[in-house]
Short mmCIF file of C-alpha atoms in Angstrom, two decimals:
data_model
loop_
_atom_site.label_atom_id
_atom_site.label_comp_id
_atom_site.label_asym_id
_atom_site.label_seq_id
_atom_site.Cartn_x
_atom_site.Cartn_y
_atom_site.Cartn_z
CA UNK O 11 -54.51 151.16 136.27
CA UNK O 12 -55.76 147.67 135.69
CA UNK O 13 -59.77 146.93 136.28
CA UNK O 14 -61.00 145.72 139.29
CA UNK O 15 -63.38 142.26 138.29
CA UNK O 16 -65.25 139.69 141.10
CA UNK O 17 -66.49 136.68 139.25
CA UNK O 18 -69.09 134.42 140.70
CA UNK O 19 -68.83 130.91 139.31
CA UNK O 20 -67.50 127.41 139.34
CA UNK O 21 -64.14 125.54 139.30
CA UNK O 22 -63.58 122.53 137.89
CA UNK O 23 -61.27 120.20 137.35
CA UNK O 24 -61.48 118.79 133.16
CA UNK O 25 -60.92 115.38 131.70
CA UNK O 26 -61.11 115.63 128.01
CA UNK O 27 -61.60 112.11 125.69
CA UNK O 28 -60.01 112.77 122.29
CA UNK O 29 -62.38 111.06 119.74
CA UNK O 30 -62.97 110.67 115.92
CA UNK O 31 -66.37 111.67 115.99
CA UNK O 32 -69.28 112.33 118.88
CA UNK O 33 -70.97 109.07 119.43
CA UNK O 34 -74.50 107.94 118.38
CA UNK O 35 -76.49 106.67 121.29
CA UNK O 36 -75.62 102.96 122.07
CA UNK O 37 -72.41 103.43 119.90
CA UNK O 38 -68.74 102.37 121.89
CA UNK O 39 -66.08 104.11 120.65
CA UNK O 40 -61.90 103.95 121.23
CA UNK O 41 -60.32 106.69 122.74
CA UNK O 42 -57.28 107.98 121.61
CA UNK O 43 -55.89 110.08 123.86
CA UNK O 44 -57.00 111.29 127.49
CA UNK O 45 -55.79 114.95 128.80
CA UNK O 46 -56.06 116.81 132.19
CA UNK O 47 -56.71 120.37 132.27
CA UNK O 48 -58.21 123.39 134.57
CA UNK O 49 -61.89 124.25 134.00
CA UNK O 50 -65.44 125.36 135.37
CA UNK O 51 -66.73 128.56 133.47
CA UNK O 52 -66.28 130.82 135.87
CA UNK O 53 -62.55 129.97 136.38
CA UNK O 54 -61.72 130.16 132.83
CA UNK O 55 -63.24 133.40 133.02
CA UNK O 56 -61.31 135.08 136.01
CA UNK O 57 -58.20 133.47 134.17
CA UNK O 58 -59.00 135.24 130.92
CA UNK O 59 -59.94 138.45 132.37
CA UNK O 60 -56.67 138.16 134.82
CA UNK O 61 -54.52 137.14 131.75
CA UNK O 62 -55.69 140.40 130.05
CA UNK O 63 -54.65 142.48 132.65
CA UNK O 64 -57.61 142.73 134.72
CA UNK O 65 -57.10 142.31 138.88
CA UNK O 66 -59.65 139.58 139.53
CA UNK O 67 -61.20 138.29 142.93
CA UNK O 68 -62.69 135.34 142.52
CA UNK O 69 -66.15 133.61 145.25
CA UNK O 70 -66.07 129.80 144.63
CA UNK O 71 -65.76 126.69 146.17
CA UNK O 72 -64.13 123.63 145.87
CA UNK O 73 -63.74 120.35 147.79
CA UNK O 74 -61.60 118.62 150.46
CA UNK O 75 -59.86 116.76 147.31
CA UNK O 76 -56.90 116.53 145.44
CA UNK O 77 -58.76 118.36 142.61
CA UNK O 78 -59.45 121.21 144.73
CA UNK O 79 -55.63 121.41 145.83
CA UNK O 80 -54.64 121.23 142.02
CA UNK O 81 -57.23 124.07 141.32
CA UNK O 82 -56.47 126.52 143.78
CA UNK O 83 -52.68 125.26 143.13
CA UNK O 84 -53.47 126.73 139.52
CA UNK O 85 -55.43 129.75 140.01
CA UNK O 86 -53.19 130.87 142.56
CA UNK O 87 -50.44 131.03 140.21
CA UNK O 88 -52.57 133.29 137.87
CA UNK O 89 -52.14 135.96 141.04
CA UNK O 90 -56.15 135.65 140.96
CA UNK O 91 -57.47 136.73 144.44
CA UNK O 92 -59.10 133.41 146.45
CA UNK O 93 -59.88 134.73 149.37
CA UNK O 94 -63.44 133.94 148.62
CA UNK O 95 -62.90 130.65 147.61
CA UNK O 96 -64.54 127.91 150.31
CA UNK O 97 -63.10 124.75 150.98
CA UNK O 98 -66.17 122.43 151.48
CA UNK O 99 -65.65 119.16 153.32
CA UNK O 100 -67.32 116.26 152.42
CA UNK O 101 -67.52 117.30 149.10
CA UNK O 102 -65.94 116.75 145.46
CA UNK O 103 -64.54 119.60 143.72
CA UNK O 104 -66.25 120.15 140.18
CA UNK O 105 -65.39 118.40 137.08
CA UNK O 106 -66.36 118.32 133.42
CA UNK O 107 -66.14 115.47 131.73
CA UNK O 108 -65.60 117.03 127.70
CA UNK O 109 -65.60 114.81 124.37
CA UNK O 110 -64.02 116.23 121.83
CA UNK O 111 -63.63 115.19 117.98
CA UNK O 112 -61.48 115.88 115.44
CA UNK O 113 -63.02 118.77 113.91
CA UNK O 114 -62.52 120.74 117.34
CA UNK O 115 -66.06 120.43 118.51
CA UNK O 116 -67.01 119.10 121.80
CA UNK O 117 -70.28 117.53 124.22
CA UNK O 118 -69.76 118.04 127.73
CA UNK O 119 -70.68 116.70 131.13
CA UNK O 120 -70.49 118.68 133.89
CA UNK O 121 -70.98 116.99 137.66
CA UNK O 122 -71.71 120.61 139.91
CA UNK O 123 -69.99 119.18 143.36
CA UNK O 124 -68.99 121.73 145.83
CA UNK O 125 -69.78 124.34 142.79
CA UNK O 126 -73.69 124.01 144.14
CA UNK O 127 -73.03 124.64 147.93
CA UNK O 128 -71.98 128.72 147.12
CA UNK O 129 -74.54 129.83 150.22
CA UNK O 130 -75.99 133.75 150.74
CA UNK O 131 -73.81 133.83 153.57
CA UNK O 132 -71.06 133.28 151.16
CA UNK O 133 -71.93 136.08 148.97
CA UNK O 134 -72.77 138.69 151.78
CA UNK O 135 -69.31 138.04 153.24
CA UNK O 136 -67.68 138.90 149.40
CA UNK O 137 -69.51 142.49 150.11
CA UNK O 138 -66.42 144.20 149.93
CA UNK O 139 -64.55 142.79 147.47
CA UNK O 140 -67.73 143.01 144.95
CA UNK O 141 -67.75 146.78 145.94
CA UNK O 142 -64.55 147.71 144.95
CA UNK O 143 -64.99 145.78 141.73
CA UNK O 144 -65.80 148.23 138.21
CA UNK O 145 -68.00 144.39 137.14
CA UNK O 146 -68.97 141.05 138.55
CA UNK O 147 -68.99 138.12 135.97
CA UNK O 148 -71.57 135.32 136.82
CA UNK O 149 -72.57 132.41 134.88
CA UNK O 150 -75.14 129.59 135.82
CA UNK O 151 -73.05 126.70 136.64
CA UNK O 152 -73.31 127.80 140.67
CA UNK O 153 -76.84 128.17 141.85
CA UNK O 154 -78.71 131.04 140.32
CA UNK O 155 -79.92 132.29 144.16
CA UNK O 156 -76.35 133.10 145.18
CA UNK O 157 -75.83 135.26 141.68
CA UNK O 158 -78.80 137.16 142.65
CA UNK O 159 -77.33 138.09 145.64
CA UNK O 160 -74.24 139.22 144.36
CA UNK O 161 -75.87 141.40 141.65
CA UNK O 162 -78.39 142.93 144.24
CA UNK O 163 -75.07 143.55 146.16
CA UNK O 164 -73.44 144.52 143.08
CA UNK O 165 -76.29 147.41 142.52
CA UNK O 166 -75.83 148.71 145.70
CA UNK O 167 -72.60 150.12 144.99
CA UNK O 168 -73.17 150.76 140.91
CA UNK O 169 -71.28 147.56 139.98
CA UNK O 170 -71.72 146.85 136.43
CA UNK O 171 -73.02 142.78 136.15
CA UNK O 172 -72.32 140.76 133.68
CA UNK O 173 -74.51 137.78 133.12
CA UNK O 174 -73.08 134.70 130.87
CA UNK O 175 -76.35 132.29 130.94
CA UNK O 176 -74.75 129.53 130.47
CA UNK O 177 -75.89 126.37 130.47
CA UNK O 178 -78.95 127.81 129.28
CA UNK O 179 -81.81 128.34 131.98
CA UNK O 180 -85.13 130.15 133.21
CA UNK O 181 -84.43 133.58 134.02
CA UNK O 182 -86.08 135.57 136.45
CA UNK O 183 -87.60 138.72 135.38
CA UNK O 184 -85.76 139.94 138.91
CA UNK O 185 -82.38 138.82 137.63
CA UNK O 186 -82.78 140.25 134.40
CA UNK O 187 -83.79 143.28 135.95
CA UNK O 188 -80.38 143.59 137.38
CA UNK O 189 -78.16 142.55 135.02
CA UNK O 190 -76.37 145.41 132.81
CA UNK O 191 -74.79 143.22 130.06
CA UNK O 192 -76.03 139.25 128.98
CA UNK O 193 -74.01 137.08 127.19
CA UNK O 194 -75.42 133.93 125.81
CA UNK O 195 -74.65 131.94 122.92
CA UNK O 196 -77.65 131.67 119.87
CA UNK O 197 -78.74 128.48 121.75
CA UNK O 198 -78.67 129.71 125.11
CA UNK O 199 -80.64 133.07 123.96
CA UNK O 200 -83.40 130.97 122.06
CA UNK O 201 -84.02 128.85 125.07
CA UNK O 202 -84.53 132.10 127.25
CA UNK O 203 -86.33 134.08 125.19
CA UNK O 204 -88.63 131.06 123.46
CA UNK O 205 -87.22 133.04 120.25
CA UNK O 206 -84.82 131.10 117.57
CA UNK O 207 -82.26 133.20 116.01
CA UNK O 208 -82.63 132.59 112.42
CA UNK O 209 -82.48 136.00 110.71
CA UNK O 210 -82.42 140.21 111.41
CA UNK O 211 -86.35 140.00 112.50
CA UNK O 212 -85.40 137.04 115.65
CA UNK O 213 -82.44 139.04 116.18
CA UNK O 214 -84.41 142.70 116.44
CA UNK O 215 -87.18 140.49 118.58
CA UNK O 216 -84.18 138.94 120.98
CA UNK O 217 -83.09 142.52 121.44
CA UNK O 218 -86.04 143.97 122.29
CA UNK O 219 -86.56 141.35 124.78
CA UNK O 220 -83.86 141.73 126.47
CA UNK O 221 -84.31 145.88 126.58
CA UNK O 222 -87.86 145.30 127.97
CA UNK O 223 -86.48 143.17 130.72
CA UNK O 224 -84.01 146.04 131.85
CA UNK O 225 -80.88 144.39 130.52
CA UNK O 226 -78.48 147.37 128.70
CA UNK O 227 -76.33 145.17 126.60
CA UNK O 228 -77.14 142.22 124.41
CA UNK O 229 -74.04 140.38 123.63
CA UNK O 230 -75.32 137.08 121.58
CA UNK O 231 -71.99 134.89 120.32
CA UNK O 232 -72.23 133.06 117.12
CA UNK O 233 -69.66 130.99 116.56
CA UNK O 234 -67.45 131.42 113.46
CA UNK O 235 -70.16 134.21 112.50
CA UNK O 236 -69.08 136.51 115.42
CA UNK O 237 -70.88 138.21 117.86
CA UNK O 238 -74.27 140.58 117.42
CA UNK O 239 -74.37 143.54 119.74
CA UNK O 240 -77.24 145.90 121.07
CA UNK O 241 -76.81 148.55 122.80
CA UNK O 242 -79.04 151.56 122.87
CA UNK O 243 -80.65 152.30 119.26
CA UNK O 244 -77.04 149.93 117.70
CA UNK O 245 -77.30 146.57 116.84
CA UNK O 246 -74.47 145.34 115.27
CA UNK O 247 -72.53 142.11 114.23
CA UNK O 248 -68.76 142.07 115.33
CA UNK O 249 -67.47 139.93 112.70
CA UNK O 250 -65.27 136.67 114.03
CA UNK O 251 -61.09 136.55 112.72
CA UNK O 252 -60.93 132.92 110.94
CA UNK O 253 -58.63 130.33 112.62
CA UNK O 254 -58.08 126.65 112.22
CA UNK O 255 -60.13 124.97 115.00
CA UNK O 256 -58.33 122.93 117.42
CA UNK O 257 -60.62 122.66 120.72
CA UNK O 258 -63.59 124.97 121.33
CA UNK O 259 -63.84 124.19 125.08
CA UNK O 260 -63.73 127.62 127.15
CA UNK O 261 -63.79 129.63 123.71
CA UNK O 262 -66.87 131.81 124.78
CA UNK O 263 -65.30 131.93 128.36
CA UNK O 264 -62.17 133.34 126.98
CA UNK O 265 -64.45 136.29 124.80
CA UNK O 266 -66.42 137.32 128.27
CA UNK O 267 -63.47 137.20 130.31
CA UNK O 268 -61.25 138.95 127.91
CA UNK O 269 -63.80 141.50 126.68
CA UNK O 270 -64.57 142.99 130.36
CA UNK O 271 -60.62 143.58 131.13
CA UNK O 272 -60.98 146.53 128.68
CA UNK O 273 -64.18 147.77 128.49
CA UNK O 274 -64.51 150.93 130.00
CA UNK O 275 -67.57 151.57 132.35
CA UNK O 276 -69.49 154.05 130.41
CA UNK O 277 -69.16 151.25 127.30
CA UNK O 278 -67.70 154.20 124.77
CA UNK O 279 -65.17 151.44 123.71
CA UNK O 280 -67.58 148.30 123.15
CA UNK O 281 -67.31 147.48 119.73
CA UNK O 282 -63.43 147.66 120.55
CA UNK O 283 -63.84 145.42 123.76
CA UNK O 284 -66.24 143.17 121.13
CA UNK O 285 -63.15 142.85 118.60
CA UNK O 286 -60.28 142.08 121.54
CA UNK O 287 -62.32 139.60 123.20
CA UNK O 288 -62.91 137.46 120.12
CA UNK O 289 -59.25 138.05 119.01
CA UNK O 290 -58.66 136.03 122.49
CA UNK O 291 -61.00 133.63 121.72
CA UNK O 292 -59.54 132.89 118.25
CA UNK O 293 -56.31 131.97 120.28
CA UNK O 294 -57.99 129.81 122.54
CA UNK O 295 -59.75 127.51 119.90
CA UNK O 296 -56.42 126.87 118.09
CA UNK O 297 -54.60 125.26 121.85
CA UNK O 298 -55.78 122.41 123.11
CA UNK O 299 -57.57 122.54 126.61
CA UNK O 300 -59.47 125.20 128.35
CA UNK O 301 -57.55 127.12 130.95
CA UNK O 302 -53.67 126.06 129.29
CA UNK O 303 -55.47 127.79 126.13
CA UNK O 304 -56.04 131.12 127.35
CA UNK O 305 -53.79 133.83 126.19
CA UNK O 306 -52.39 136.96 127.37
CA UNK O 307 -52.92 140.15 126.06
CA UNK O 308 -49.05 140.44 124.95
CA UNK O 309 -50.21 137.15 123.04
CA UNK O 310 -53.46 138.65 121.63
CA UNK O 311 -51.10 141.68 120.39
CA UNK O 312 -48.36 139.40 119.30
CA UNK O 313 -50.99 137.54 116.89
CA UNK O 314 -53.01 140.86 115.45
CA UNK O 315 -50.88 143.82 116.54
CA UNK O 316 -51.86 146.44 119.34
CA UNK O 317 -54.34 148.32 119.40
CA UNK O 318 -54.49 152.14 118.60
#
């Protein structure tokens, strides 16, 4: 029996800009090539989680545009549940705007459009599907008040939330408060916490932090180095799998997304869940494009073999 995941977030529409190099400021630079591709964090993360063989319902909005139709177009065909998804009029659908070397690495612009209008009444009508859910994913590219809805909602009926901070903001001691598992990159984590994450001592403080502020699990990505995870008296680094970098767009929505369609709710198998999720993400970053990236789990078990 799959798991049952609502994910609060955005959905946009991408336009990468293939470039040598990231430009300096004031510097022009040729393009040379110019893809199209599904987007907005919280959409790569329903398709990852969905693609793992999670069931996923998805609250969103897009607008009255041809973007929108292409997105719910997409996600449809991903058999991801959008009967939460509003169609705002008078409004542009969301759209990131990502420039992307050679070396795989990216900048990225994202414009919010109908992503910002998510209301409370929104939310309060997704009751139901949020408490049938096992988790609810929610990132910060869809305004912060309508996540703390959904994980007030979320507590009401022992929902397990997962918070992915990203882009990095101010959280409330409120939100924290209600959120089981965080998942922010080192950047993200040092701009919440005030603390840098240079060595074991910033990564015991960052912990602790987090603990103090009623958070469970600390799941802080690090790139090529992995990802460090505390949980109860643990701390531990799950060590990344090596891979030739292509595009890194949507790689840390791929490991959230991935990582909660097999965790189990009493987090016995989280070191496990740790390991498949970057194994995902290791696919992603070698495919060009977020969303087109994203594997499947036969794909994940294809690459590195099934689990035991």
């Amino acid at each position: 029996m799959s798991i049952n995941i609502s994910v609060l977030g955005s959905i946009n529409l991408d336009t990468t800009y293939h470039i040598t190099h990231i430009p300096l400021p004031g510097e022009t630079l040729q393009v040379n090539k110019k893809t199209y591709a599904g987007g907005g964090k919280g959409a790569n993360q329903a398709v990852a989680a969905q693609r793992s063989g999670a069931t996923v319902h998805f609250i969103g909005a897009v607008g009255n545009d041809t973007a929108g139709k292409f997105m719910l177009e997409t996600m449809g065909k991903e058999n991801i549940d959008l009967a939460n998804v509003e169609v705002k009029e008078n409004e542009q659908t969301g759209a990131a705007t990502i420039l992307l070397d050679k070396n795989g690495q990216n900048s990225i612009l994202v414009y919010a459009g109908a992503n910002s209008l998510i209301s409370h009444k929104q939310i309060v009508k997704a009751e139901n599907v949020i408490a049938k859910s096992q988790y609810i994913i929610a990132q910060f590219e869809t305004p912060i008040k309508a996540t703390l809805e959904a994980f007030k909602i979320a507590k009401k009926h022992d929902v397990i939330t997962i918070l992915n901070p990203a882009p990095a903001a101010k959280i409330s001691d409120e939100l924290l408060e209600l959120t089981d598992i965080i998942t922010p990159n080192e950047t993200e984590s040092a701009f919440i916490t005030g603390i840098k994450v240079k060595d074991q001592n910033a990564m015991h403080e960052t912990d602790m932090y987090f603990k103090k502020k009623g958070v469970k699990v600390t799941l802080i990505t690090l790139g090529s180095r992995g990802v460090h995870c505390s949980i109860g008296s643990i701390s531990q680094l799950v060590p990344a799998h090596k891979v030739h970098v292509v595009d890194t767009t949507g790689a840390g929505d791929t490991f959230v997304g991935a990582m909660a369609s097999i965790l189990k709710p009493d987090f016995s198998n989280i070191f496990e869940a740790i390991d498949y999720g970057q194994k995902a993400s290791s696919i992603t970053i070698e495919v060009m494009g977020a969303q087109p990236s994203i594997p499947t789990r036969e794909k994940v078990e294809q690459v590195y073999g099934k689990e035991d």
